Amino acid sequence: MIGITKIFRFETAHAIHGYAGPCAHIHGHSYELHVCIAGSNSGLGYIEGTGIIFDFKELKTLVNEAVISKLDHKLVLSRKYIADNSTPPGEALLIFDYEPSAENLLIFIQEQITKVLPGHIQLISLRLWETADSYAEWLSS
């Protein structure tokens, strides 16, 4: 199995309802998302044909449409947060049934990407960097 990784960047604001600290307030991050996919070379050694498992441009298009367009320059809040706080209305508000922590954002991202990947390609891992030294990671089981 051979894997490739594409890196994406986007800006999103969120708040964590019930968190005892500054993340309870609306704040933003410059996220960096690493998407690693894999395909099989059928155990034949080198990859036949073009030698490409999956085109980076196609991966960019899929992830931009399935994920980045939904999260970039959006405010992501949980229904609980909205019920307990006044929230400005707007088109840039994305409402989750769960808290939009880095971990839960990663699960959302995994679900969106899995829906659009072709059957011969497997999502191997995701890393969502919230800061320069902190990330959440999803790994295929």
Coordinates of N, CA and C in Angstrom, one line a residue:
M1 N 0.9 -1.2 0.0 CA 0.0 0.0 0.0 C 0.9 1.2 0.0
I2 N 0.5 2.2 -0.8 CA 1.3 3.5 -0.9 C 0.3 4.6 -0.5
G3 N 0.8 5.5 0.3 CA 0.0 6.7 0.8 C 0.5 8.0 0.3
I4 N -0.4 8.9 0.1 CA 0.0 10.3 -0.2 C -0.7 11.2 0.8
T5 N -0.1 12.4 1.0 CA -0.7 13.4 1.9 C -0.8 14.7 1.3
K6 N -1.9 15.4 1.5 CA -2.1 16.8 1.0 C -2.5 17.6 2.2
I7 N -1.9 18.8 2.2 CA -2.1 19.8 3.3 C -3.1 20.9 2.9
F8 N -4.0 21.2 3.8 CA -5.0 22.3 3.6 C -4.9 23.2 4.8
R9 N -5.3 24.5 4.5 CA -5.3 25.5 5.5 C -6.7 26.2 5.5
F10 N -7.3 26.5 6.6 CA -8.5 27.3 6.7 C -8.6 28.0 8.0
E11 N -9.5 28.9 8.1 CA -9.8 29.8 9.3 C -11.2 29.4 9.8
T12 N -11.3 29.1 11.1 CA -12.6 28.8 11.7 C -12.6 29.3 13.1
A13 N -13.8 29.8 13.5 CA -14.0 30.2 14.9 C -14.9 29.2 15.6
H14 N -14.7 29.0 16.9 CA -15.6 28.1 17.6 C -15.6 28.5 19.1
A15 N -16.4 27.8 19.9 CA -16.4 27.9 21.3 C -16.8 26.6 21.8
I16 N -16.3 26.2 23.0 CA -16.6 24.9 23.6 C -17.5 25.2 24.8
H17 N -18.7 24.8 24.7 CA -19.7 25.0 25.8 C -19.3 24.1 27.0
G18 N -19.3 24.7 28.1 CA -19.0 24.0 29.4 C -17.6 23.8 29.7
Y19 N -16.7 24.3 28.8 CA -15.3 24.2 29.1 C -14.9 25.3 30.1
A20 N -14.1 24.9 31.1 CA -13.6 25.8 32.2 C -12.3 26.4 31.8
G21 N -12.4 27.4 30.9 CA -11.2 28.1 30.4 C -11.5 29.0 29.3
P22 N -10.5 29.6 28.7 CA -10.7 30.6 27.6 C -11.4 30.0 26.4
C23 N -11.3 28.7 26.1 CA -11.9 28.1 24.9 C -13.5 28.1 25.0
A24 N -14.0 28.4 26.2 CA -15.4 28.5 26.3 C -16.0 29.8 25.6
H25 N -15.1 30.7 25.3 CA -15.5 31.9 24.5 C -15.2 31.7 23.1
I26 N -16.0 32.5 22.2 CA -15.8 32.4 20.8 C -14.3 32.9 20.5
H27 N -13.6 32.1 19.8 CA -12.2 32.4 19.4 C -11.9 31.7 18.1
G28 N -10.9 32.1 17.4 CA -10.6 31.5 16.1 C -9.2 30.8 16.0
H29 N -9.1 30.0 15.0 CA -7.8 29.3 14.8 C -7.5 29.3 13.3
S30 N -6.2 29.3 13.0 CA -5.8 29.1 11.6 C -5.4 27.6 11.6
Y31 N -6.3 26.8 11.1 CA -6.2 25.3 11.1 C -5.3 24.9 9.9
E32 N -4.6 23.8 10.2 CA -3.9 23.1 9.1 C -4.3 21.6 9.2
L33 N -4.8 21.2 8.0 CA -5.4 19.8 7.9 C -4.5 19.0 7.0
H34 N -4.0 17.8 7.5 CA -3.2 16.9 6.7 C -4.1 15.7 6.4
V35 N -4.3 15.4 5.1 CA -5.2 14.3 4.7 C -4.3 13.3 4.0
C36 N -4.2 12.1 4.6 CA -3.4 11.0 4.0 C -4.4 9.9 3.5
I37 N -4.2 9.6 2.2 CA -5.0 8.5 1.6 C -4.0 7.5 1.1
A38 N -4.6 6.3 0.8 CA -3.7 5.2 0.2 C -4.5 4.4 -0.8
G39 N -3.7 3.8 -1.7 CA -4.3 2.9 -2.7 C -3.3 1.7 -2.8
S40 N -3.7 0.7 -3.4 CA -2.9 -0.5 -3.5 C -2.1 -0.5 -4.8
N41 N -0.9 -1.0 -4.7 CA -0.2 -1.3 -6.0 C -0.2 -2.8 -6.3
S42 N -1.2 -3.5 -5.7 CA -1.5 -4.9 -6.0 C -0.3 -5.8 -5.7
G43 N 0.7 -5.4 -5.0 CA 1.8 -6.2 -4.7 C 2.7 -6.5 -5.9
L44 N 2.6 -5.7 -6.9 CA 3.3 -6.0 -8.2 C 4.6 -5.2 -8.2
G45 N 4.9 -4.5 -7.1 CA 6.1 -3.6 -7.1 C 5.7 -2.2 -7.5
Y46 N 6.3 -1.7 -8.6 CA 6.0 -0.4 -9.0 C 4.5 -0.3 -9.5
I47 N 4.0 1.0 -9.4 CA 2.6 1.2 -9.8 C 2.5 1.3 -11.3
E48 N 1.7 0.5 -11.9 CA 1.6 0.5 -13.3 C 0.8 1.7 -13.9
G49 N 0.8 1.8 -15.2 CA 0.1 2.9 -15.8 C 0.8 4.3 -15.6
T50 N 0.1 5.2 -15.0 CA 0.7 6.6 -14.8 C 1.6 6.6 -13.6
G51 N 1.6 5.5 -12.8 CA 2.4 5.5 -11.6 C 1.8 6.3 -10.4
I52 N 0.6 6.8 -10.6 CA -0.1 7.6 -9.6 C -1.2 6.9 -9.0
I53 N -1.3 6.8 -7.7 CA -2.4 6.2 -6.9 C -3.6 7.1 -7.0
F54 N -3.5 8.4 -6.8 CA -4.6 9.3 -6.8 C -4.0 10.7 -7.1
D55 N -4.6 11.4 -8.0 CA -4.1 12.7 -8.4 C -4.2 13.8 -7.2
F56 N -3.1 14.4 -6.9 CA -3.2 15.5 -5.9 C -4.2 16.5 -6.2
K57 N -4.4 16.9 -7.4 CA -5.3 17.9 -7.8 C -6.8 17.5 -7.5
E58 N -7.0 16.2 -7.8 CA -8.3 15.6 -7.6 C -8.6 15.6 -6.1
L59 N -7.6 15.2 -5.3 CA -7.8 15.2 -3.8 C -8.0 16.6 -3.3
K60 N -7.3 17.6 -3.8 CA -7.5 19.0 -3.5 C -9.0 19.4 -3.7
T61 N -9.5 19.1 -4.9 CA -10.9 19.4 -5.3 C -11.9 18.7 -4.3
L62 N -11.7 17.4 -4.1 CA -12.6 16.7 -3.2 C -12.7 17.3 -1.8
V63 N -11.5 17.5 -1.2 CA -11.4 18.0 0.1 C -11.9 19.5 0.2
N64 N -11.6 20.3 -0.8 CA -12.1 21.7 -0.8 C -13.6 21.7 -0.8
E65 N -14.2 20.9 -1.6 CA -15.7 20.8 -1.8 C -16.3 20.2 -0.6
A66 N -15.8 19.1 -0.1 CA -16.4 18.4 1.0 C -16.2 18.9 2.4
V67 N -15.1 19.7 2.6 CA -14.7 20.1 3.9 C -14.4 21.6 4.0
I68 N -13.4 22.0 3.3 CA -12.9 23.4 3.4 C -14.1 24.4 3.2
S69 N -14.9 24.2 2.1 CA -16.0 25.1 1.8 C -17.0 25.2 2.9
K70 N -17.1 24.2 3.8 CA -18.0 24.1 4.9 C -17.5 24.8 6.1
L71 N -16.2 24.8 6.3 CA -15.5 25.3 7.5 C -14.8 26.6 7.4
D72 N -14.3 26.9 6.3 CA -13.4 28.1 6.1 C -14.2 29.4 6.4
H73 N -13.7 30.2 7.3 CA -14.3 31.5 7.6 C -15.8 31.3 8.1
K74 N -15.9 30.2 8.9 CA -17.2 30.0 9.5 C -17.1 30.0 11.1
L75 N -18.2 30.2 11.7 CA -18.3 30.1 13.2 C -19.0 28.8 13.5
V76 N -18.4 27.9 14.2 CA -19.0 26.6 14.5 C -19.3 26.6 16.0
L77 N -20.6 26.4 16.3 CA -21.1 26.3 17.6 C -22.0 25.1 17.8
S78 N -22.1 24.6 19.1 CA -23.0 23.5 19.4 C -24.4 24.1 19.7
R79 N -25.4 23.2 19.5 CA -26.8 23.7 19.9 C -26.8 24.1 21.3
K80 N -26.1 23.4 22.2 CA -26.1 23.7 23.6 C -25.5 25.2 23.8
Y81 N -24.5 25.5 23.1 CA -23.9 26.8 23.3 C -24.9 27.9 22.8
I82 N -25.6 27.6 21.7 CA -26.5 28.6 21.2 C -27.7 28.7 22.2
A83 N -28.2 27.6 22.8 CA -29.3 27.7 23.7 C -29.0 28.5 24.9
D84 N -27.7 28.5 25.3 CA -27.3 29.2 26.6 C -26.7 30.6 26.3
N85 N -26.5 31.0 25.1 CA -25.8 32.3 24.8 C -26.5 33.0 23.7
S86 N -26.4 34.3 23.7 CA -26.9 35.0 22.5 C -25.8 34.9 21.4
T87 N -26.3 34.6 20.2 CA -25.4 34.3 19.1 C -25.8 35.1 17.9
P88 N -24.9 35.8 17.3 CA -25.3 36.6 16.1 C -25.7 35.7 15.0
P89 N -26.8 36.0 14.4 CA -27.2 35.2 13.2 C -26.4 35.5 12.0
G90 N -26.4 34.6 11.1 CA -25.6 34.8 9.9 C -25.4 33.6 9.1
E91 N -25.0 33.8 7.8 CA -24.8 32.6 6.9 C -23.5 31.9 7.3
A92 N -22.6 32.5 8.0 CA -21.4 31.9 8.3 C -21.4 31.1 9.6
L93 N -22.6 30.8 10.1 CA -22.7 30.0 11.3 C -23.0 28.5 11.0
L94 N -22.2 27.6 11.5 CA -22.4 26.2 11.3 C -22.7 25.6 12.7
I95 N -23.9 24.9 12.8 CA -24.3 24.4 14.1 C -24.1 22.9 14.1
F96 N -23.4 22.5 15.2 CA -23.2 21.0 15.4 C -24.1 20.5 16.6
D97 N -24.4 19.3 16.6 CA -25.1 18.7 17.7 C -24.2 18.3 18.8
Y98 N -22.9 18.5 18.6 CA -21.9 18.2 19.6 C -20.9 19.4 19.7
E99 N -20.0 19.4 20.7 CA -19.1 20.5 20.8 C -18.1 20.5 19.7
P100 N -17.8 21.6 19.1 CA -16.8 21.7 18.0 C -15.3 21.7 18.5
S101 N -15.0 20.8 19.3 CA -13.6 20.6 19.7 C -12.7 20.2 18.5
A102 N -11.4 20.2 18.6 CA -10.6 19.8 17.5 C -10.9 18.3 17.2
E103 N -11.1 17.5 18.2 CA -11.4 16.1 18.0 C -12.7 15.9 17.3
N104 N -13.8 16.6 17.7 CA -15.0 16.5 17.0 C -15.0 17.1 15.6
L105 N -14.3 18.1 15.4 CA -14.1 18.7 14.0 C -13.5 17.6 13.2
L106 N -12.5 16.9 13.7 CA -11.8 15.9 13.0 C -12.8 14.7 12.6
I107 N -13.7 14.3 13.5 CA -14.6 13.3 13.1 C -15.6 13.8 12.0
F108 N -16.0 15.0 12.1 CA -16.8 15.6 11.0 C -16.1 15.6 9.7
I109 N -14.8 16.0 9.7 CA -14.0 16.0 8.5 C -13.8 14.6 7.9
Q110 N -13.6 13.6 8.8 CA -13.5 12.2 8.4 C -14.7 11.8 7.7
E111 N -15.9 12.1 8.3 CA -17.2 11.7 7.7 C -17.4 12.3 6.3
Q112 N -17.0 13.6 6.2 CA -17.2 14.3 4.9 C -16.3 13.7 3.8
I113 N -15.1 13.5 4.1 CA -14.1 13.0 3.1 C -14.5 11.5 2.7
T114 N -14.8 10.7 3.7 CA -15.2 9.3 3.4 C -16.3 9.2 2.4
K115 N -17.3 10.1 2.5 CA -18.4 10.1 1.6 C -18.0 10.3 0.1
V116 N -17.0 11.1 -0.1 CA -16.6 11.4 -1.5 C -15.4 10.7 -2.1
L117 N -14.7 9.9 -1.3 CA -13.5 9.2 -1.9 C -14.0 8.1 -2.7
P118 N -13.3 7.8 -3.8 CA -13.6 6.7 -4.7 C -13.4 5.4 -3.9
G119 N -14.0 4.3 -4.3 CA -13.9 3.1 -3.5 C -12.6 2.4 -3.5
H120 N -11.7 2.7 -4.5 CA -10.4 2.1 -4.5 C -9.4 2.9 -3.6
I121 N -9.8 4.0 -3.0 CA -8.9 4.8 -2.2 C -9.4 4.8 -0.7
Q122 N -8.4 4.6 0.2 CA -8.7 4.5 1.6 C -8.2 5.7 2.3
L123 N -9.0 6.3 3.2 CA -8.6 7.4 4.1 C -7.8 6.7 5.2
I124 N -6.5 7.1 5.3 CA -5.6 6.4 6.3 C -5.5 7.2 7.6
S125 N -5.3 8.6 7.4 CA -5.2 9.4 8.6 C -5.5 10.8 8.3
L126 N -5.8 11.5 9.4 CA -6.1 13.0 9.3 C -5.4 13.6 10.5
R127 N -4.8 14.7 10.3 CA -4.2 15.5 11.4 C -4.8 16.9 11.3
L128 N -5.4 17.4 12.4 CA -5.9 18.8 12.4 C -5.1 19.6 13.4
W129 N -4.3 20.4 12.9 CA -3.4 21.3 13.7 C -4.2 22.5 14.1
E130 N -4.4 22.7 15.4 CA -5.2 23.8 16.0 C -4.2 25.0 16.3
T131 N -3.0 24.6 16.7 CA -1.9 25.6 16.9 C -0.7 25.0 16.3
A132 N 0.4 25.8 16.3 CA 1.7 25.3 15.8 C 2.2 24.1 16.5
D133 N 1.8 23.8 17.7 CA 2.3 22.7 18.4 C 1.2 21.7 19.0
S134 N 0.0 21.8 18.5 CA -1.1 21.0 19.0 C -2.0 20.5 17.9
Y135 N -2.2 19.2 17.8 CA -3.1 18.7 16.8 C -3.9 17.5 17.3
A136 N -5.0 17.2 16.7 CA -5.8 16.0 17.0 C -5.6 15.1 15.7
E137 N -5.6 13.8 16.0 CA -5.3 12.9 14.9 C -6.4 11.8 14.8
W138 N -6.8 11.5 13.6 CA -7.7 10.4 13.3 C -6.9 9.4 12.6
L139 N -7.0 8.1 13.0 CA -6.3 7.0 12.3 C -7.3 5.9 11.9
S140 N -7.2 5.5 10.7 CA -8.0 4.4 10.3 C -7.7 3.1 11.1
S141 N -8.8 2.4 11.4 CA -8.6 1.2 12.2 C -8.3 0.0 11.4

